[in-house]
């Protein structure tokens, strides 16, 4: 992997030490056989367990101040933050798979094979990104409700691209700055540009390999199946 712009390996190494990279497998957070269906129960369990394992405080002050379906009011516990000197946070990164999000759009349009000049592939690229970023937002919201200062980050928007389906270039500067500022980056598998075939699918597992190689976390944890064992 190379670095873009003014970023160097030293810049990444100066980031606060990473305790853990957590991979949330698609099967653990979605109903994989049901199109774009989040497993809300499992996602809530995972989010709670991440808070308990990685944050120092048991007090939960939610950070999702947006309206949720079926709830008339927007939850915003301003008073809960007035007594806090800082937002508890351990330096970790979350990467999640797509599960029932994105796969249908990508496979039915052939995005993984490239060919952006074809109208179907271009439309599928757009549709795939809409789907995977929708899931990313919901995971960020679930983590935020547990008091985890989560920031959704898409590889495409970070300028990551592939070459023949491989990942030779990935600018980690935005990820590093996000961690340094006390936030938890939440990345995901994504549709990205490819300098050989036009476009490709960048998987969460490939993202983790690159993050681990340069950020050298103490642990990499994979949650690959439903928490309840179903």
mmCIF file of C-alpha atoms in Angstrom:
data_model
loop_
_atom_site.group_PDB
_atom_site.id
_atom_site.type_symbol
_atom_site.label_atom_id
_atom_site.label_comp_id
_atom_site.label_asym_id
_atom_site.label_seq_id
_atom_site.Cartn_x
_atom_site.Cartn_y
_atom_site.Cartn_z
ATOM 1 C CA UNK A 1 0.000 0.000 0.000
ATOM 2 C CA UNK A 2 1.159 3.504 -0.810
ATOM 3 C CA UNK A 3 0.234 6.840 0.727
ATOM 4 C CA UNK A 4 -1.240 9.824 -1.090
ATOM 5 C CA UNK A 5 -0.404 13.491 -0.795
ATOM 6 C CA UNK A 6 1.894 14.465 2.066
ATOM 7 C CA UNK A 7 1.076 11.418 4.171
ATOM 8 C CA UNK A 8 3.918 9.167 5.268
ATOM 9 C CA UNK A 9 4.171 6.027 7.332
ATOM 10 C CA UNK A 10 5.501 8.237 10.134
ATOM 11 C CA UNK A 11 2.264 10.255 10.092
ATOM 12 C CA UNK A 12 0.242 7.089 10.649
ATOM 13 C CA UNK A 13 2.597 5.803 13.331
ATOM 14 C CA UNK A 14 2.185 9.069 15.253
ATOM 15 C CA UNK A 15 -1.518 8.361 15.614
ATOM 16 C CA UNK A 16 -2.637 7.368 19.102
ATOM 17 C CA UNK A 17 -2.044 3.621 19.585
ATOM 18 C CA UNK A 18 -4.953 1.580 18.243
ATOM 19 C CA UNK A 19 -6.278 -0.880 20.760
ATOM 20 C CA UNK A 20 -8.556 -2.822 18.461
ATOM 21 C CA UNK A 21 -10.043 -3.089 14.995
ATOM 22 C CA UNK A 22 -13.485 -4.703 15.103
ATOM 23 C CA UNK A 23 -15.024 -6.306 12.015
ATOM 24 C CA UNK A 24 -18.789 -6.605 12.102
ATOM 25 C CA UNK A 25 -19.665 -9.310 9.595
ATOM 26 C CA UNK A 26 -22.744 -8.806 7.477
ATOM 27 C CA UNK A 27 -24.358 -11.935 8.932
ATOM 28 C CA UNK A 28 -23.963 -10.522 12.444
ATOM 29 C CA UNK A 29 -25.823 -7.276 11.827
ATOM 30 C CA UNK A 30 -28.277 -7.953 9.007
ATOM 31 C CA UNK A 31 -30.788 -10.594 8.024
ATOM 32 C CA UNK A 32 -28.631 -11.719 5.128
ATOM 33 C CA UNK A 33 -31.371 -13.507 3.190
ATOM 34 C CA UNK A 34 -33.752 -10.538 3.389
ATOM 35 C CA UNK A 35 -32.933 -7.582 1.138
ATOM 36 C CA UNK A 36 -31.757 -4.524 3.099
ATOM 37 C CA UNK A 37 -33.017 -5.774 6.444
ATOM 38 C CA UNK A 38 -31.007 -4.900 9.557
ATOM 39 C CA UNK A 39 -31.055 -7.317 12.479
ATOM 40 C CA UNK A 40 -31.894 -4.639 15.024
ATOM 41 C CA UNK A 41 -31.593 -6.959 18.021
ATOM 42 C CA UNK A 42 -28.131 -8.202 17.104
ATOM 43 C CA UNK A 43 -26.926 -4.712 16.218
ATOM 44 C CA UNK A 44 -28.063 -3.416 19.603
ATOM 45 C CA UNK A 45 -26.301 -6.299 21.383
ATOM 46 C CA UNK A 46 -23.083 -5.711 19.433
ATOM 47 C CA UNK A 47 -23.168 -1.973 20.123
ATOM 48 C CA UNK A 48 -23.693 -2.530 23.840
ATOM 49 C CA UNK A 49 -20.886 -5.065 24.006
ATOM 50 C CA UNK A 50 -18.488 -2.736 22.196
ATOM 51 C CA UNK A 51 -19.268 0.026 24.674
ATOM 52 C CA UNK A 52 -18.741 -2.291 27.627
ATOM 53 C CA UNK A 53 -15.480 -3.664 26.247
ATOM 54 C CA UNK A 54 -13.894 -0.532 24.858
ATOM 55 C CA UNK A 55 -15.135 2.454 26.861
ATOM 56 C CA UNK A 56 -14.163 3.161 30.441
ATOM 57 C CA UNK A 57 -17.519 4.436 31.693
ATOM 58 C CA UNK A 58 -20.730 2.493 32.243
ATOM 59 C CA UNK A 59 -22.829 5.660 31.997
ATOM 60 C CA UNK A 60 -24.522 5.874 28.601
ATOM 61 C CA UNK A 61 -25.203 9.315 27.173
ATOM 62 C CA UNK A 62 -26.511 8.888 23.654
ATOM 63 C CA UNK A 63 -25.178 10.868 20.698
ATOM 64 C CA UNK A 64 -27.851 10.088 18.112
ATOM 65 C CA UNK A 65 -29.927 13.252 18.261
ATOM 66 C CA UNK A 66 -32.047 12.436 15.223
ATOM 67 C CA UNK A 67 -35.607 11.207 14.994
ATOM 68 C CA UNK A 68 -36.095 7.449 15.039
ATOM 69 C CA UNK A 69 -38.999 5.634 13.332
ATOM 70 C CA UNK A 70 -42.004 5.312 15.619
ATOM 71 C CA UNK A 71 -40.716 7.902 18.089
ATOM 72 C CA UNK A 72 -42.191 11.394 17.968
ATOM 73 C CA UNK A 73 -39.450 13.254 19.821
ATOM 74 C CA UNK A 74 -35.753 13.690 19.138
ATOM 75 C CA UNK A 75 -33.698 12.450 22.088
ATOM 76 C CA UNK A 76 -31.069 14.968 23.162
ATOM 77 C CA UNK A 77 -29.783 14.601 26.710
ATOM 78 C CA UNK A 78 -27.860 17.859 26.971
ATOM 79 C CA UNK A 79 -27.808 17.671 30.757
ATOM 80 C CA UNK A 80 -26.050 14.316 30.611
ATOM 81 C CA UNK A 81 -22.970 15.936 29.073
ATOM 82 C CA UNK A 82 -22.714 18.865 31.477
ATOM 83 C CA UNK A 83 -21.224 16.689 34.211
ATOM 84 C CA UNK A 84 -18.754 14.972 31.891
ATOM 85 C CA UNK A 85 -15.240 16.371 31.719
ATOM 86 C CA UNK A 86 -14.542 14.436 28.542
ATOM 87 C CA UNK A 87 -16.081 11.858 26.241
ATOM 88 C CA UNK A 88 -14.726 8.438 27.168
ATOM 89 C CA UNK A 89 -13.112 6.756 24.250
ATOM 90 C CA UNK A 90 -10.588 4.029 23.581
ATOM 91 C CA UNK A 91 -8.869 4.219 20.227
ATOM 92 C CA UNK A 92 -10.520 1.635 18.042
ATOM 93 C CA UNK A 93 -11.875 1.269 14.527
ATOM 94 C CA UNK A 94 -15.016 -0.485 13.331
ATOM 95 C CA UNK A 95 -15.278 -2.016 9.863
ATOM 96 C CA UNK A 96 -18.494 -3.707 8.771
ATOM 97 C CA UNK A 97 -19.609 -5.916 5.932
ATOM 98 C CA UNK A 98 -22.668 -5.359 3.771
ATOM 99 C CA UNK A 99 -24.750 -8.415 4.597
ATOM 100 C CA UNK A 100 -28.065 -7.891 2.818
ATOM 101 C CA UNK A 101 -27.037 -4.382 1.744
ATOM 102 C CA UNK A 102 -25.211 -3.696 -1.514
ATOM 103 C CA UNK A 103 -24.739 -7.275 -2.709
ATOM 104 C CA UNK A 104 -27.951 -7.406 -4.731
ATOM 105 C CA UNK A 105 -27.207 -4.105 -6.466
ATOM 106 C CA UNK A 106 -23.578 -4.989 -7.186
ATOM 107 C CA UNK A 107 -24.162 -8.522 -8.448
ATOM 108 C CA UNK A 108 -27.113 -7.613 -10.655
ATOM 109 C CA UNK A 109 -25.228 -4.797 -12.367
ATOM 110 C CA UNK A 110 -21.743 -6.341 -12.516
ATOM 111 C CA UNK A 111 -20.020 -3.528 -10.621
ATOM 112 C CA UNK A 112 -17.402 -5.961 -9.321
ATOM 113 C CA UNK A 113 -16.338 -6.720 -12.908
ATOM 114 C CA UNK A 114 -15.878 -3.083 -13.895
ATOM 115 C CA UNK A 115 -17.020 -1.343 -17.059
ATOM 116 C CA UNK A 116 -18.297 2.050 -15.915
ATOM 117 C CA UNK A 117 -18.941 3.023 -19.540
ATOM 118 C CA UNK A 118 -21.935 0.669 -19.475
ATOM 119 C CA UNK A 119 -25.131 2.384 -18.250
ATOM 120 C CA UNK A 120 -26.168 -0.627 -16.140
ATOM 121 C CA UNK A 121 -22.811 -0.741 -14.341
ATOM 122 C CA UNK A 122 -22.827 2.995 -13.690
ATOM 123 C CA UNK A 123 -26.366 2.803 -12.307
ATOM 124 C CA UNK A 124 -25.395 -0.212 -10.207
ATOM 125 C CA UNK A 125 -22.392 1.655 -8.821
ATOM 126 C CA UNK A 126 -24.683 4.441 -7.629
ATOM 127 C CA UNK A 127 -27.265 1.986 -6.274
ATOM 128 C CA UNK A 128 -24.613 -0.066 -4.446
ATOM 129 C CA UNK A 129 -23.186 2.998 -2.721
ATOM 130 C CA UNK A 130 -26.651 4.177 -1.687
ATOM 131 C CA UNK A 131 -27.281 0.789 -0.109
ATOM 132 C CA UNK A 132 -23.981 0.343 1.744
ATOM 133 C CA UNK A 133 -23.897 3.922 3.023
ATOM 134 C CA UNK A 134 -27.459 3.513 4.282
ATOM 135 C CA UNK A 135 -26.323 0.551 6.373
ATOM 136 C CA UNK A 136 -23.238 2.458 7.528
ATOM 137 C CA UNK A 137 -25.399 5.308 8.808
ATOM 138 C CA UNK A 138 -27.608 2.947 10.807
ATOM 139 C CA UNK A 139 -24.584 1.267 12.398
ATOM 140 C CA UNK A 140 -23.109 4.657 13.284
ATOM 141 C CA UNK A 141 -26.430 5.611 14.875
ATOM 142 C CA UNK A 142 -26.587 2.391 16.887
ATOM 143 C CA UNK A 143 -23.060 2.934 18.216
ATOM 144 C CA UNK A 144 -23.784 6.588 18.933
ATOM 145 C CA UNK A 145 -26.831 5.651 21.002
ATOM 146 C CA UNK A 146 -24.413 3.718 23.213
ATOM 147 C CA UNK A 147 -22.290 6.826 23.702
ATOM 148 C CA UNK A 148 -19.590 5.795 21.222
ATOM 149 C CA UNK A 149 -18.430 8.902 19.261
ATOM 150 C CA UNK A 150 -18.754 7.245 15.862
ATOM 151 C CA UNK A 151 -18.010 8.766 12.472
ATOM 152 C CA UNK A 152 -19.063 6.987 9.287
ATOM 153 C CA UNK A 153 -16.289 6.918 6.678
ATOM 154 C CA UNK A 154 -16.699 5.585 3.138
ATOM 155 C CA UNK A 155 -13.592 4.368 1.292
ATOM 156 C CA UNK A 156 -14.842 6.037 -1.901
ATOM 157 C CA UNK A 157 -15.208 9.411 -0.175
ATOM 158 C CA UNK A 158 -11.759 8.999 1.412
ATOM 159 C CA UNK A 159 -10.288 8.704 -2.071
ATOM 160 C CA UNK A 160 -9.438 5.005 -1.901
ATOM 161 C CA UNK A 161 -9.234 3.226 -5.230
ATOM 162 C CA UNK A 162 -8.216 -0.152 -6.570
ATOM 163 C CA UNK A 163 -6.122 -1.399 -9.476
ATOM 164 C CA UNK A 164 -7.439 -4.523 -11.113
ATOM 165 C CA UNK A 165 -9.428 -5.250 -7.974
ATOM 166 C CA UNK A 166 -6.385 -4.898 -5.693
ATOM 167 C CA UNK A 167 -5.776 -2.045 -3.247
ATOM 168 C CA UNK A 168 -2.374 -0.442 -3.884
ATOM 169 C CA UNK A 169 -3.461 3.030 -2.724
ATOM 170 C CA UNK A 170 -5.291 3.971 0.456
ATOM 171 C CA UNK A 171 -4.811 7.362 2.085
ATOM 172 C CA UNK A 172 -5.085 6.785 5.830
ATOM 173 C CA UNK A 173 -4.630 10.430 6.804
ATOM 174 C CA UNK A 174 -8.337 11.095 7.337
ATOM 175 C CA UNK A 175 -8.708 7.941 9.420
ATOM 176 C CA UNK A 176 -5.654 8.916 11.482
ATOM 177 C CA UNK A 177 -6.935 12.461 12.075
ATOM 178 C CA UNK A 178 -10.349 11.136 13.052
ATOM 179 C CA UNK A 179 -8.823 8.854 15.698
ATOM 180 C CA UNK A 180 -6.491 11.589 16.925
ATOM 181 C CA UNK A 181 -9.534 13.837 17.443
ATOM 182 C CA UNK A 182 -11.141 11.234 19.692
ATOM 183 C CA UNK A 183 -13.662 9.748 17.286
ATOM 184 C CA UNK A 184 -14.246 6.141 16.246
ATOM 185 C CA UNK A 185 -14.073 5.645 12.461
ATOM 186 C CA UNK A 186 -16.709 3.273 11.097
ATOM 187 C CA UNK A 187 -15.709 2.036 7.644
ATOM 188 C CA UNK A 188 -17.412 -0.399 5.307
ATOM 189 C CA UNK A 189 -17.080 -2.396 2.132
ATOM 190 C CA UNK A 190 -17.711 -0.056 -0.775
ATOM 191 C CA UNK A 191 -17.887 0.422 -4.521
ATOM 192 C CA UNK A 192 -14.753 2.309 -5.589
ATOM 193 C CA UNK A 193 -13.033 3.484 -8.748
ATOM 194 C CA UNK A 194 -10.468 1.183 -10.347
ATOM 195 C CA UNK A 195 -7.713 2.433 -12.658
ATOM 196 C CA UNK A 196 -7.748 -0.767 -14.744
ATOM 197 C CA UNK A 197 -11.376 -1.844 -15.013
ATOM 198 C CA UNK A 198 -13.165 1.394 -14.121
ATOM 199 C CA UNK A 199 -14.735 0.250 -10.847
ATOM 200 C CA UNK A 200 -14.607 -2.569 -8.327
ATOM 201 C CA UNK A 201 -15.904 -3.706 -4.952
ATOM 202 C CA UNK A 202 -13.546 -3.116 -2.027
ATOM 203 C CA UNK A 203 -14.362 -5.587 0.739
ATOM 204 C CA UNK A 204 -14.253 -4.953 4.461
ATOM 205 C CA UNK A 205 -11.714 -7.751 4.920
ATOM 206 C CA UNK A 206 -9.258 -6.068 2.529
ATOM 207 C CA UNK A 207 -9.770 -2.770 4.355
ATOM 208 C CA UNK A 208 -8.938 -4.444 7.666
ATOM 209 C CA UNK A 209 -5.753 -5.990 6.311
ATOM 210 C CA UNK A 210 -4.486 -2.588 5.230
ATOM 211 C CA UNK A 211 -5.520 -0.839 8.426
ATOM 212 C CA UNK A 212 -3.885 -3.537 10.543
ATOM 213 C CA UNK A 213 -0.664 -3.471 8.518
ATOM 214 C CA UNK A 214 -0.083 0.238 9.031
ATOM 215 C CA UNK A 215 -1.859 1.050 12.291
ATOM 216 C CA UNK A 216 -0.724 -2.077 14.126
ATOM 217 C CA UNK A 217 -3.623 -2.548 16.588
ATOM 218 C CA UNK A 218 -3.230 -4.707 19.675
ATOM 219 C CA UNK A 219 -6.167 -6.851 18.530
ATOM 220 C CA UNK A 220 -8.311 -7.526 15.464
ATOM 221 C CA UNK A 221 -11.682 -9.023 16.381
ATOM 222 C CA UNK A 222 -14.089 -10.584 13.866
ATOM 223 C CA UNK A 223 -17.802 -10.927 14.606
ATOM 224 C CA UNK A 224 -18.883 -13.075 11.699
ATOM 225 C CA UNK A 225 -22.097 -14.794 12.755
ATOM 226 C CA UNK A 226 -25.298 -13.876 14.593
ATOM 227 C CA UNK A 227 -24.775 -13.203 18.277
ATOM 228 C CA UNK A 228 -27.712 -15.401 19.253
ATOM 229 C CA UNK A 229 -26.324 -18.362 17.347
ATOM 230 C CA UNK A 230 -29.273 -18.660 14.953
#
